[in-house]
Amino acid sequence: ALESDYVSKNLHRWVDLVFGYKQRGKEAVAALNTFVHVTYEGQVDLDNIKDPIQRESTIAQIQNFGQTPSRLERKPFPQRNVVVALKEKSIDFNALHGLAPLTPPFCIVGAPHRVYLKFSMWDTCRVGMAGQVDSSVGDMCLVKGQIIGVGRTCALILPSKKYYRYGGPNNGISVHHAVGGYKENRVLSIHDDMHRAPISVLKPSLNGLWLVSGCMDSTIRVWKYDGGNMHLQATLCGHDNGKITCIDVSTTFGMIVTGGADGNVL
């Protein structure tokens, strides 16, 4: 917001009030920009106040109201020159370099209201699709230019290029190969009875060492995965009825965020 065109065009007005010609005098009164007199620079000489009570009182006023900054200019500051890259149908290429850091991702430099996306690649998700009645994708990522996607009831383990499948009647999960030619979708291990009801959502950590599972019975469990076995670390409660619908986990901040069918986020 501070780098918007509106702020850039009107920034000089704020500078006039704080540092400029509207800080004092008639212009300050007209702009309703007046403060307690002791806050202005040069208005009080504390060393010459002999009465200790008056001196302490003046210091208390200054500490309470603060101090007005030094006035830098006695005439209006010029308006900032706002650079615009798009001028009708032409582009000012000289403005692009300065505007690049201010442009949001995927937007045209100098024209943040215009989005330009170039078609790069397409693929059909084949991993973790067995048993699904539709072709919806549940998790995906881009690794070294290769798109890896898995089915709706799956979650990717990025470091090892494996994936979890959940939601089955065994109330647990299975671990599969995500890539690897003929090994693709091959079952590596099965972990039964991780919850008392089917698992509704699953979220591995980015490093693949932790796994957080959400259940249809509104419980959340934290697991540590050593590449072969699941070790239960904690069972978390707090959602009232209904299944857990979404989970995110950050090992950097040591934080787990969950959302449930009860409408709460914990």
Backbone as a ProteinNet text record, in pm:
[ID]
protein_1_A
[PRIMARY]
ALESDYVSKNLHRWVDLVFGYKQRGKEAVAALNTFVHVTYEGQVDLDNIKDPIQRESTIAQIQNFGQTPSRLERKPFPQRNVVVALKEKSIDFNALHGLAPLTPPFCIVGAPHRVYLKFSMWDTCRVGMAGQVDSSVGDMCLVKGQIIGVGRTCALILPSKKYYRYGGPNNGISVHHAVGGYKENRVLSIHDDMHRAPISVLKPSLNGLWLVSGCMDSTIRVWKYDGGNMHLQATLCGHDNGKITCIDVSTTFGMIVTGGADGNVL
[TERTIARY]
82.8	0	87.2	200.6	286.4	354	358.7	418.3	312.8	188.4	82.6	96.2	32.8	37.8	-24.7	-132.7	-200.8	-107.7	-38	55	169.2	222.8	334.9	296	174.5	130.1	101.1	72	33.5	134	248.2	347.8	399.8	410.9	463.5	374.3	246	154.3	186.4	217.5	254.8	388.9	483.6	613.4	597.3	506.9	480.1	432.2	349.9	296	401.5	484.4	578.6	710	764.4	896.1	895.5	782.7	782	711.6	660.4	609.7	478.6	409.4	285.4	307.2	434.6	462	433.9	454.7	435.2	364.4	320.1	263.6	121.2	82.1	-55.4	-92.7	4	-24.7	-55	15.3	-9.7	-148.2	-186.1	-318.8	-428.2	-410.1	-509.9	-522.3	-411.5	-412.2	-444.5	-480.5	-509.7	-391.6	-271.6	-148.3	-66.9	-133.3	-64.5	-54.9	50.7	77.5	114.5	134.3	175	306.5	316.1	429.4	563.7	567.7	696.8	754.1	674.6	724	802	794	862.9	1010.6	1091.8	1235.5	1269.8	1354.1	1401.6	1308.6	1194.8	1099.3	1127.8	1202.7	1229.2	1379.7	1433.6	1572.8	1573	1583.2	1572.5	1683.2	1799.8	1911.3	1886.1	1797.9	1771.7	1648.4	1582.4	1467.3	1521.1	1512.1	1569.5	1475	1346.2	1247.1	1243.3	1281.5	1284.6	1147.4	1042.6	907.6	866.8	890.9	857.2	941.3	1067.4	1155.6	1107.9	1073.9	1024.4	890.9	807.3	678	695.4	791	817	871.6	964	1018.8	908.8	818.4	707.5	617.4	591.8	509.5	576.6	706.9	779.6	778.9	800.7	799.8	662.4	559.4	422.4	378.5	407.8	361.3	462.2	589.3	692.3	751.6	836.1	902.2	876.2	842.4	821.5	956.6	972.1	1102	1143.5	1268	1319.9	1250.7	1226.2	1165.5	1275.8	1259.6	1363.5	1341.4	1218.3	1188.1	1077.3	1086.6	986.6	899.1	909.6	822.9	772.5	665.2	606.9	706.2	703.7	785.2	724.4	806.3	751.3	685.8	589.1	521.4	615.5	607.1	692	651.9	750.5	724.6	692.6	567.9	523.9	549.4	632.7	669.7	564	516	415.9	475.1	475.4	535.4	443.1	313.3	217.4	155.8	174.3	114.8	30	-100.9	-196.2	-153.8	-111	-74.8	76.2	153.6	299.1	356.9	481.5	550.5	674.7	690.2	809.2	914.3	1004.9	1101.9	1202.6	1222.8	1314.9	1262	1130.5	1070.3	1066.8	1090.5	1072.6	1171.4	1295.5	1397.9	1362.1	1316.5	1282.3	1153.2	1064.3	934.8	936.5	1039	1042.6	1030.1	1103.1	1090.7	953.7	875.1	745.1	630.1	661.3	555.7	529.2	404.1	372.3	409.1	425.3	456.1	349.4	391.6	305.7	243.1	272.2	215	317	267.5	354.4	424.5	555.9	633.1	577.1	547.9	493.7	344.4	281.3	135.5	81.4	78.1	38.3	-105.5	-185.4	-323.8	-337.6	-228.4	-233.9	-147.5	-206.3	-136.9	-103.8	18.7	61.5	115.8	50.6	95.5	121.9	235.1	271.2	254.5	185.2	165	299.6	331.3	462.2	455.4	372.8	364.8	231.1	198.6	78.9	106.8	35.8	54.1	-71.9	-88.6	-201.7	-150.8	-214.1	-170.7	-206.9	-104.8	-126.6	-89.4	-28.5	22.3	-85.9	-109.7	-205.6	-349.8	-379.9	-516.5	-598.3	-535.3	-606.9	-717.1	-834.8	-946.8	-1030	-985.2	-1063.6	-1172.1	-1286.9	-1395	-1382.3	-1297.2	-1275.3	-1125	-1087.3	-946.1	-890	-949	-904.3	-767.2	-686.1	-550.9	-554	-484	-486.8	-365.8	-248.6	-125.5	-32.9	49.2	139.6	253.7	363.5	477.3	557.5	647.2	735.4	877.6	940.4	1074.5	1165.9	1262.3	1359.1	1291.3	1186.7	1115.5	1017.5	1004.8	913.1	794.8	674.8	554.3	524.6	507.4	469	335.1	236	103.9	53.9	-29.6	-86.2	-235.9	-302.6	-447.7	-503.9	-636.2	-708.9	-684.1	-665.5	-643.9	-498.2	-406.9	-264.6	-192.4	-71.3	12.2	157.1	228.1	364.9	465.7	567	684.2	796.7	822.1	907.8	1051.8	1121.5	1263	1287.4	1196.2	1218	1136.8	1059.9	976.1	883.7	822.4	721.9	591.3	487.7	362.6	286.2	204.4	114.6	-23	-88	-230	-307.9	-420.3	-498.9	-647.9	-729.7	-874.8	-934.4	-852	-903.5	-968.2	-1032.1	-1100.9	-1006.9	-875.2	-780.6	-745.1	-807	-782.6	-634.6	-564.6	-422	-381.4	-254.8	-200.3	-111.3	-77.1	22.8	122.6	246.2	353.2	385.5	397.2	417.4	530.8	586.3	678.3	598.1	647.2	580.9	637	768	831.9	927.2	968.4	1064.1	1026.6	959.2	929.5	837.6	886.6	803.2	772.3	849.5	823.9	713.7	670.6	570.8	443.7	396.2	275.9	298.1	417.8	442.6	431.4	367.4	350.7	481	526.2	647.9	618.2	513.6	476.5	331.9	269.4	131.3	128.8	56.9	49.2	-98.5	-143.5	-285.4	-313.1	-443.4	-495.4	-418.8	-392	-329	-430.9	-557.4	-667.7	-778.3	-882.3	-997.3	-1103.2	-1081.8	-1173.5	-1088.5	-1147.2	-1069.1	-1003.7	-886	-813.2	-874	-900.7	-967	-869.3	-752.1	-654.7	-516.6	-414.3	-278	-184.5	-84.9	12	151.7	243.4	382.6	457.7	563.4	649.6	736.6	795.6	876.8	998.9	1052.5	1170	1133.8	1004.2	958.7	970.8	1019.9	1042	917.5	824.9	705.6	580.4	478.1	350.5	239.2	144.4	29.1	-94.9	-173.8	-293.3	-418	-522.2	-651.3	-754.4	-845.3	-937.2	-1082.1	-1167.5	-1310.6	-1371.5	-1305.6	-1358.3	-1308	-1247.1	-1201.2	-1071.4	-999.5	-870.4	-756.6	-644.5	-522.9	-409.8	-327	-212.8	-84.8	21.7	154	242.5	304.4	387	527.5	622.9	759	786.6	831	851.9	1002	1052.3	1195.9	1230.4	1136	1159.5	1102.4	1064.8	1006.2	892.6	903.8	803.1	746.6	623.2	556.9	560	604.3	611.8	519.6	418.9	323.4	389.8	378.1	437.8	333.6	213.6	111.9	-24	-127.7	-266.8	-327.6	-381	-432.7	-584.4	-651.1	-796.4	-831.1	-950.9	-993.9	-1107.8	-1121.1	-1232.9	-1357.6	-1471.9	-1598.5	-1671.8	-1668.7	-1742.6	-1694.8	-1730.3	-1696	-1551	-1522.2	-1389.1	-1293.1	-1164.9	-1061	-1051	-1056.1	-1062.3	-930.3	-845.5	-718.2	-615.3	-489.4	-377.4	-259.7	-185.5	-55.7	41.4	168.7	268.6	396.4	459.7	586.3	685.2	788.8	891.6	980.9	988.5	1069.4	1016	883.3	820.5	761.7	775.1	718.7	569.3	498.8	357.1	274.6	156.1	58.8	-72.1	-129.8	-258.3	-357.4	-475.2	-576.7	-710.2	-784.6	-921.5	-1016.8	-1135.6	-1231.6	-1367.1	-1451	-1586.7	-1671.1	-1620.7	-1692	-1673.1	-1591.5	-1569.3	-1459	-1388.2	-1281.3	-1144.4	-1053.6	-912.7	-831.7	-750.8	-671.5	-522.9
-119.4	0	125.7	123.7	241.7	271.8	173.2	195.4	213.9	234.2	252.3	389.2	403.3	530.7	642.6	612	715	771.6	681.1	725.9	805.1	757.1	825.9	966.4	982	1112.8	1210.4	1160.1	1247.9	1250	1184	1176.2	1314	1403.7	1537.9	1615.4	1584.9	1653.3	1615.1	1488.2	1443.5	1504	1512.8	1572.3	1719.2	1790.7	1930.3	1945.4	1852.1	1859.6	1829.4	1730.6	1683.5	1760.6	1782.5	1843.4	1978.3	2017.7	2132.5	2256.9	2334.7	2468.1	2466.5	2350.4	2341.8	2293.2	2287.8	2242.7	2351.9	2477.2	2587.6	2704.3	2798.9	2921.6	2909.1	3004.7	3011.4	2886.3	2836.3	2717	2595.9	2584.6	2474.4	2487.6	2610.4	2632.9	2599	2640.9	2613.2	2463.5	2391.3	2247	2164.8	2231.6	2164.1	2076.4	2132.7	2057.6	2122.5	2155	2220.6	2125.7	2144.7	2058.8	2144.9	2080.5	2151	2224.4	2350.4	2435.6	2379.2	2305.2	2255.8	2144.5	2090.1	1981.4	2032.4	2163.2	2216.9	2244	2221.4	2239.3	2384.8	2405.1	2538.7	2620.8	2566.7	2643	2638.1	2539.5	2522.6	2503.7	2578.9	2562.6	2507.9	2380	2315.5	2360.4	2394.8	2433.9	2566.2	2649.4	2779.9	2780.6	2667.8	2660	2626.1	2721.7	2705.2	2633.9	2657.2	2595	2444.8	2360	2214.1	2155.7	2210.4	2158	2188.6	2314.2	2352.8	2274.7	2252.3	2178	2033.6	1966.5	1829.8	1823.7	1924.6	1929.5	1943.7	2028.5	2047.9	1920	1854.8	1728.3	1624.1	1619.3	1522	1549.8	1677.5	1711.8	1667.6	1692.5	1653	1501.5	1429.2	1282.7	1228.3	1297.7	1251.5	1278.6	1399.6	1437.6	1408	1384.1	1362.2	1492.5	1486.7	1604.1	1615.5	1735.4	1761.2	1761.3	1694.3	1690.6	1826.9	1837.2	1963	1996.4	2125.8	2168.3	2180.1	2106.5	2099.4	2197.8	2242.3	2325.9	2423.9	2543.8	2646.6	2676	2591.8	2603.1	2463.5	2454.7	2322.1	2228	2101.5	2000.3	1965.8	1936.5	1900.1	1762.6	1746.6	1616.7	1514.5	1390.5	1283.4	1248	1225.7	1187.3	1037.9	1004.5	865	808.3	703.7	642.8	540.3	548.5	455.2	386.7	253.9	180.2	174.7	154.9	144.6	280.1	327.3	453	425.7	417.2	378.2	242.9	235.1	106.5	85.4	181.6	169.4	141	96.2	63.6	150.3	212.3	289.7	195.3	145.2	45.8	102.6	231.7	292.5	283.8	264.6	260.4	120.2	18.9	-118.5	-158.5	-115.9	-157.1	-110.3	12.7	64.8	7.7	-37.3	-88.7	-238.6	-309.7	-455.3	-501.3	-440.3	-488.7	-463.1	-374.7	-339	-416.2	-502	-571.3	-709	-742.4	-875.3	-986.7	-1110	-1222.4	-1243.5	-1288.7	-1323.2	-1200.7	-1079.7	-959.6	-893.9	-817.4	-745	-634	-623.2	-520.8	-383	-305.1	-172.1	-167.2	-283.8	-289.6	-401.3	-379.9	-487.4	-533	-457.3	-496.5	-591.5	-621	-710.5	-834.4	-948.7	-1075	-1143.3	-1192.9	-1263.8	-1400.1	-1505	-1641.4	-1711.7	-1773	-1844.2	-1993.2	-2059.7	-2203.9	-2273.3	-2357.1	-2421.2	-2569.5	-2645.2	-2788.8	-2841	-2960.3	-3024.6	-3173.1	-3234.7	-3376.5	-3431	-3561.1	-3627	-3701.5	-3677.7	-3741.8	-3890.2	-3975.6	-4119.3	-4183.2	-4105.8	-4159.4	-4152.1	-4263.5	-4265.6	-4253.7	-4286.9	-4273.3	-4401.4	-4511.9	-4639.5	-4633.3	-4677.5	-4681.2	-4555.5	-4448.6	-4324.8	-4332.9	-4274.6	-4272.2	-4152.3	-4054.8	-3939.1	-3922.5	-3814.3	-3789.9	-3669.8	-3635	-3517.5	-3540.1	-3432.9	-3435.7	-3383	-3452.5	-3412.4	-3335	-3363.1	-3295.5	-3292.6	-3188.2	-3178.9	-3085	-3098	-3008.4	-3008.2	-2911.7	-2899.6	-2923.1	-3031.1	-3067.9	-3073.7	-2980.7	-2976.5	-2980.7	-2901	-2891.3	-3002.2	-3096.9	-3209.2	-3195.5	-3203.4	-3195.9	-3333.8	-3339.9	-3464.2	-3441.1	-3517.7	-3506.5	-3641.7	-3641.2	-3766	-3749.7	-3861.1	-3862.4	-3787.5	-3779.6	-3697.8	-3741.9	-3870.6	-3919.2	-3957.6	-3874	-3899.8	-3771.9	-3788.4	-3674.8	-3708.1	-3615.1	-3638.3	-3628.3	-3717.3	-3707.3	-3658.4	-3528.1	-3467.2	-3518.8	-3527.8	-3565.8	-3703.8	-3797.1	-3934.2	-3970.6	-3877.1	-3900.8	-4021	-4023.8	-4123.9	-4052.1	-4129	-4065.6	-4156.4	-4092.6	-4163.7	-4173.9	-4285.6	-4299.7	-4323	-4254.3	-4263.2	-4272.7	-4288.5	-4290.4	-4428.4	-4533.3	-4668.8	-4722.3	-4839.1	-4896.8	-4949.1	-4952.5	-5000	-4892	-4771.3	-4658.6	-4620.8	-4647.1	-4617.5	-4565.5	-4587.1	-4536.5	-4642.3	-4617.8	-4699.1	-4605.2	-4652	-4573	-4632.3	-4545.6	-4591.2	-4513.5	-4572	-4500.2	-4400.5	-4274.4	-4174.9	-4173.5	-4196	-4200.3	-4319	-4357.8	-4468.4	-4573.5	-4532.1	-4627.7	-4739.6	-4863.4	-4978.5	-4983.6	-4911.6	-4908.9	-4810.4	-4731	-4628.1	-4691.3	-4633.6	-4678.4	-4806.8	-4862.4	-4985.2	-4957.6	-5049.6	-5036.2	-5071.4	-4981.4	-5003.7	-5052.8	-4999.4	-5041	-5002.5	-5073.6	-5047.4	-5030.8	-4929.6	-4899.9	-4893.9	-4996.2	-5008.8	-4944	-4914.7	-4871.3	-4753.5	-4653.7	-4531.5	-4442.9	-4462.7	-4391.6	-4492.4	-4446	-4531	-4522.9	-4437.6	-4421	-4386.6	-4386.6	-4354.1	-4216.5	-4206.3	-4079.7	-3993.6	-3866.9	-3776.4	-3681.6	-3656.3	-3566	-3599.1	-3571	-3606.5	-3494.7	-3460.6	-3356.6	-3392.5	-3427.7	-3451.8	-3318.7	-3318.3	-3201.4	-3196.3	-3080.6	-3065.5	-3156.3	-3183.1	-3270.6	-3418.2	-3450.5	-3588.4	-3666.9	-3604.7	-3676.9	-3679.9	-3588.9	-3578.2	-3591.9	-3644.4	-3663.4	-3628.8	-3548.5	-3512.6	-3564.9	-3644.3	-3705.3	-3654.1	-3631.9	-3590.6	-3698.1	-3716.2	-3830	-3784.3	-3878.6	-3853.2	-3825	-3870.9	-3849.9	-3720.5	-3631.9	-3497.8	-3498.2	-3609.3	-3611.4	-3590.2	-3541	-3519.8	-3594.8	-3661.6	-3732.2	-3692	-3681.5	-3644.7	-3768.5	-3797.6	-3917.5	-3879.1	-3961	-3948.4	-4068.1	-4039.7	-4144.2	-4161.5	-4280.4	-4306.2	-4377.7	-4378.6	-4444.4	-4584.4	-4638.6	-4772	-4785	-4718.9	-4730.9	-4594.5	-4598.9	-4479.7	-4482.9	-4372.2	-4364	-4252	-4286.8	-4188.4	-4096.9	-3965.3	-3867.3	-3795	-3773.4	-3698.8	-3718.3	-3712.4	-3709.7	-3576.7	-3501.8	-3367.7	-3364.9	-3296.5	-3280.6	-3133	-3097.5	-2958	-2924.8	-2998.1	-2976.5	-3047.2	-2983.6	-3038.3	-3110.2	-3241.5	-3323.9	-3298.8	-3386.6	-3371.1	-3404.3	-3423.9	-3465.5	-3347.4	-3378.7	-3280.1	-3265	-3141	-3118	-3069.8	-3005	-2956.3	-2942	-2960.1	-2951.7	-2885.9	-2804.5	-2757.7	-2763.8	-2786.9	-2806.2	-2732.2	-2667.3	-2598.4	-2644.7	-2715.5	-2756.5	-2638.4	-2537.8	-2419.4	-2346	-2329.8	-2257.9	-2352.2	-2484.6	-2579.1	-2563.9	-2551	-2518.2	-2611.4	-2647.1	-2725.3	-2648	-2631.1	-2562.2	-2660.4	-2672.6	-2766.5	-2696.7	-2741.6	-2693.8	-2809.9	-2790.8	-2901	-2866.2	-2969.2	-2950.1	-2867.6	-2848.1	-2765.5	-2616.8	-2582.6	-2443	-2375	-2449.9	-2390.7	-2418.3	-2324.6	-2339.9	-2332.4	-2434.9	-2441.4	-2451.4
0	0	0	71	77.6	-55.7	-145.9	-276.8	-385.2	-345.8	-444.4	-510.6	-626.3	-698	-616.1	-543.1	-464	-356.9	-284.1	-179.8	-241.8	-352	-417	-460.5	-511.6	-559.6	-446.2	-327.5	-216.9	-101.8	-120.3	-14	25.5	-70.2	-41.2	55.2	56.8	148.9	293.6	315.6	449.7	492	397.8	428.4	465.5	398.1	431.6	575.7	621.4	757.2	863	837.9	940.3	935.8	817.6	805.8	733.7	678	589.5	640.6	544.7	574.9	653.1	659	735.3	878.6	920.4	1056.5	1158.9	1120.7	1213.7	1145.4	1226	1172.9	1123.8	1039.1	989.5	909.4	832.5	750.7	840	953.2	1045.8	1109.6	1145.3	1204.6	1104.2	979.7	876.1	848.3	864.5	837.8	962.2	1073.4	1201.4	1242.9	1230.2	1253.3	1365.7	1475.5	1587.3	1706.5	1785.9	1900.8	2022.3	2135.6	2256.4	2231	2274.9	2237.4	2281.2	2392.8	2441.3	2354.6	2264.1	2178.6	2058.4	2028.7	1911.8	1941	1840.3	1853.8	1884.8	1986	2019.9	2105.9	2145.5	2224.1	2374	2418.4	2560.9	2583.5	2679.3	2719.3	2862	2874.7	3006	3101.2	3048	3134.9	3205.8	3148.8	3207.5	3297.5	3313.6	3403.9	3542.8	3631.7	3764.8	3860.7	3843.2	3932.1	3903.7	4000.1	3974.3	3943	4004.1	3977.7	3834	3790.7	3653.7	3552.6	3589.3	3499.7	3482.3	3592.7	3584.8	3511.6	3532.5	3464.2	3314.4	3273.4	3129.8	3066.9	3136.8	3086.3	3072.2	3170.9	3165	3045.8	3014.7	2898.3	2768.9	2760.7	2638.8	2621.5	2731.2	2724.7	2690.1	2734.8	2710.3	2567.4	2516.7	2383	2273.5	2311.6	2211.3	2163.4	2062.7	2008.8	1859.3	1817.6	1675.7	1605.1	1491.3	1423.4	1371	1334.6	1279.4	1148.5	1130.4	1003.6	899.6	790.4	687.8	573.9	554.3	438.4	474	417.7	444.5	323.1	223	105.5	69.8	-6.7	-35.6	-102.7	-56.9	-121.8	-257.3	-356.9	-489.2	-485.8	-570.6	-580.5	-641.8	-590.3	-641.2	-783	-867.6	-1005.6	-1010.3	-1036.3	-1039.8	-1178.9	-1183.3	-1311	-1350.6	-1471.3	-1524.1	-1645.9	-1644.2	-1755.8	-1876.7	-1851.5	-1961.4	-1990.4	-2109.9	-2152.7	-2275.6	-2248.3	-2352.7	-2409.9	-2534.2	-2593.7	-2602.9	-2555.5	-2562.7	-2424.3	-2419.7	-2295.3	-2283.1	-2165.6	-2137.3	-2078.5	-2162.6	-2119.1	-2019	-2017.8	-1922.2	-1779.3	-1763.7	-1629.9	-1572	-1653.9	-1608.2	-1499.1	-1509.9	-1413.2	-1272	-1258.7	-1126.9	-1071	-1157.9	-1113.6	-1086	-1131.9	-1117.2	-972.2	-874.9	-735.8	-674	-734	-677	-739.7	-836.6	-909.9	-849.6	-820.6	-765.2	-862.5	-813.1	-900.9	-1007.8	-1123.4	-1237.2	-1304	-1255.2	-1315.6	-1408.7	-1502.9	-1594.5	-1517.8	-1534.6	-1465.2	-1500.3	-1397.2	-1416.7	-1434.4	-1442.7	-1458.3	-1370.6	-1237.1	-1145.5	-1160.8	-1238.4	-1259.9	-1378.9	-1446.9	-1562.6	-1535.4	-1550.4	-1522.7	-1654.9	-1662.8	-1783.6	-1743.5	-1785.1	-1759.1	-1891.9	-1901.9	-2024	-2002.7	-2093	-2084.6	-2096.1	-1997.6	-1992.1	-2026.7	-1955.2	-1978.7	-1928.1	-1969.4	-1916.8	-1902.3	-1811.5	-1788.3	-1722.9	-1727.9	-1663.1	-1540.8	-1428.4	-1304.2	-1307.8	-1286	-1286.4	-1152.7	-1065.6	-939.5	-832.2	-764.9	-654.9	-697.2	-820.1	-870.8	-857.1	-823.5	-815.6	-710.1	-747.9	-654.8	-651.9	-721.4	-724.1	-830.9	-800.7	-898.2	-991.1	-954.9	-1041.2	-1064	-1129.9	-1162	-1087.7	-974.4	-901.5	-839.3	-836.5	-782.5	-639.4	-548.1	-408.3	-364.1	-421.4	-381.1	-500.8	-512.3	-625.9	-592.4	-669.4	-652.8	-782.6	-792.6	-908.9	-861.3	-905.6	-863.9	-985.7	-991.5	-1100.7	-1237.5	-1249.8	-1377	-1403.6	-1311.4	-1329.7	-1235.1	-1289.8	-1208.4	-1150.8	-1020.4	-953.9	-885.7	-925.2	-866.1	-820.9	-717.6	-666.5	-648.1	-625	-615.9	-495.8	-493	-394.9	-251.9	-227.4	-90.6	-69.5	-124.3	-112	-70.1	-16.5	23.1	-8.2	-70.8	-115.3	-1.1	-5.4	81.7	-8.6	-9.6	-110.4	-110.8	2.7	-3.9	-64.5	-40.3	-86	-210	-262.4	-380.1	-359.3	-242.6	-210.5	-179.5	-155.4	-115	-19.4	62.8	153.1	88.4	112.1	76.7	206	218.6	342	306.9	411.3	392.3	380	390	375.3	502.2	492.8	608.4	716.6	689.5	790.5	892.6	877.5	969	975.6	866.9	862.4	726.2	692.1	566.6	502.6	378.6	309.4	243	228.8	168.6	32.1	-71	-208.2	-273.9	-382.1	-469.4	-553.1	-561.9	-646.1	-786.7	-800.2	-931.9	-933.5	-1053.3	-1061.5	-1162.6	-1272.1	-1378	-1333.2	-1342.3	-1308	-1158.9	-1075.7	-932.1	-893.2	-988.5	-958.9	-901.3	-789.8	-717.4	-636	-639.6	-564.1	-413.4	-343.6	-199.1	-128.9	-40.9	36.1	177.1	237.4	372.6	399.5	493.5	534	685.7	730.8	873.8	914.3	983.3	1020.3	1156.5	1177.2	1307.1	1366.2	1284.6	1335.4	1407.1	1373.4	1440.4	1468	1537.6	1566.7	1458.1	1359.4	1246.2	1123.4	1004.7	884.9	892.7	835	829.2	718.9	752.4	657.3	588.2	648.3	588	644.4	563	600.3	554.7	638.4	599	647.8	556.7	596.1	608.1	689	695.2	570.1	541.8	421.6	422	540.7	546.9	548	551.7	545.3	673.9	781.7	906.9	995.9	973.3	1057.4	973.2	1036	969.3	1067.8	1022.3	1104.5	1034.7	1105.6	1048	1119.7	1042	1096	1069	1164.1	1157.6	1142.9	1103.8	1094.6	1231.4	1339.1	1474	1537.9	1458.3	1498.3	1578.6	1585.3	1653.7	1554.5	1606.8	1527.9	1595.2	1516.3	1573.7	1500.8	1580	1528.1	1529.7	1415.2	1399.9	1354.7	1392.6	1341.7	1252.3	1129.7	1028.9	1005.6	1030.9	1016.1	886.5	793.7	666	658.8	774.4	775.5	874.3	988.8	1094.1	1132.4	1182.4	1233.8	1386.1	1446	1591.4	1638.8	1715.8	1765.4	1866.8	1845.3	1934.3	2020.5	1965	2040.7	1976.4	2059.8	2013.3	2057.4	1962.5	1989.2	1971.7	2062.8	2057.5	2069	2030.7	2039.2	1947.6	1836.6	1745.4	1799.3	1783.8	1833.1	1721	1727.6	1631.1	1488	1398.9	1258.5	1228.8	1103.7	1061.9	1053	1054.7	1028.2	876.1	827.3	683.1	622.8	701.6	647.3	758.4	721.3	816.2	746.2	821.5	773.6	889.7	858.6	963.2	924.2	1021.9	1001.3	1107.8	1065.6	1160.5	1198.5	1112.2	1141.4	1263.7	1268.8	1379.7	1484.1	1462.9	1558.2	1573.6	1461.6	1466.4	1377.8	1426.7	1350.3	1348.3	1231.6	1216.7	1157.5	1218.8	1170.7	1154	1055.4	1033.3	1031.1	1085.5	1094.4	1037.5	1028.2	979.9	1077	1197.4	1295.1	1268.9	1168.4	1133.4	1210.2	1293.7	1375.2	1316.5	1339.3	1302.6	1430.6	1455.7	1578.4	1545.7
[MASK]
++++++++++++++++++++++++++++++++++++++++++++++++++++++++++++++++++++++++++++++++++++++++++++++++++++++++++++++++++++++++++++++++++++++++++++++++++++++++++++++++++++++++++++++++++++++++++++++++++++++++++++++++++++++++++++++++++++++++++++++++++++++++++++++++++++++++++

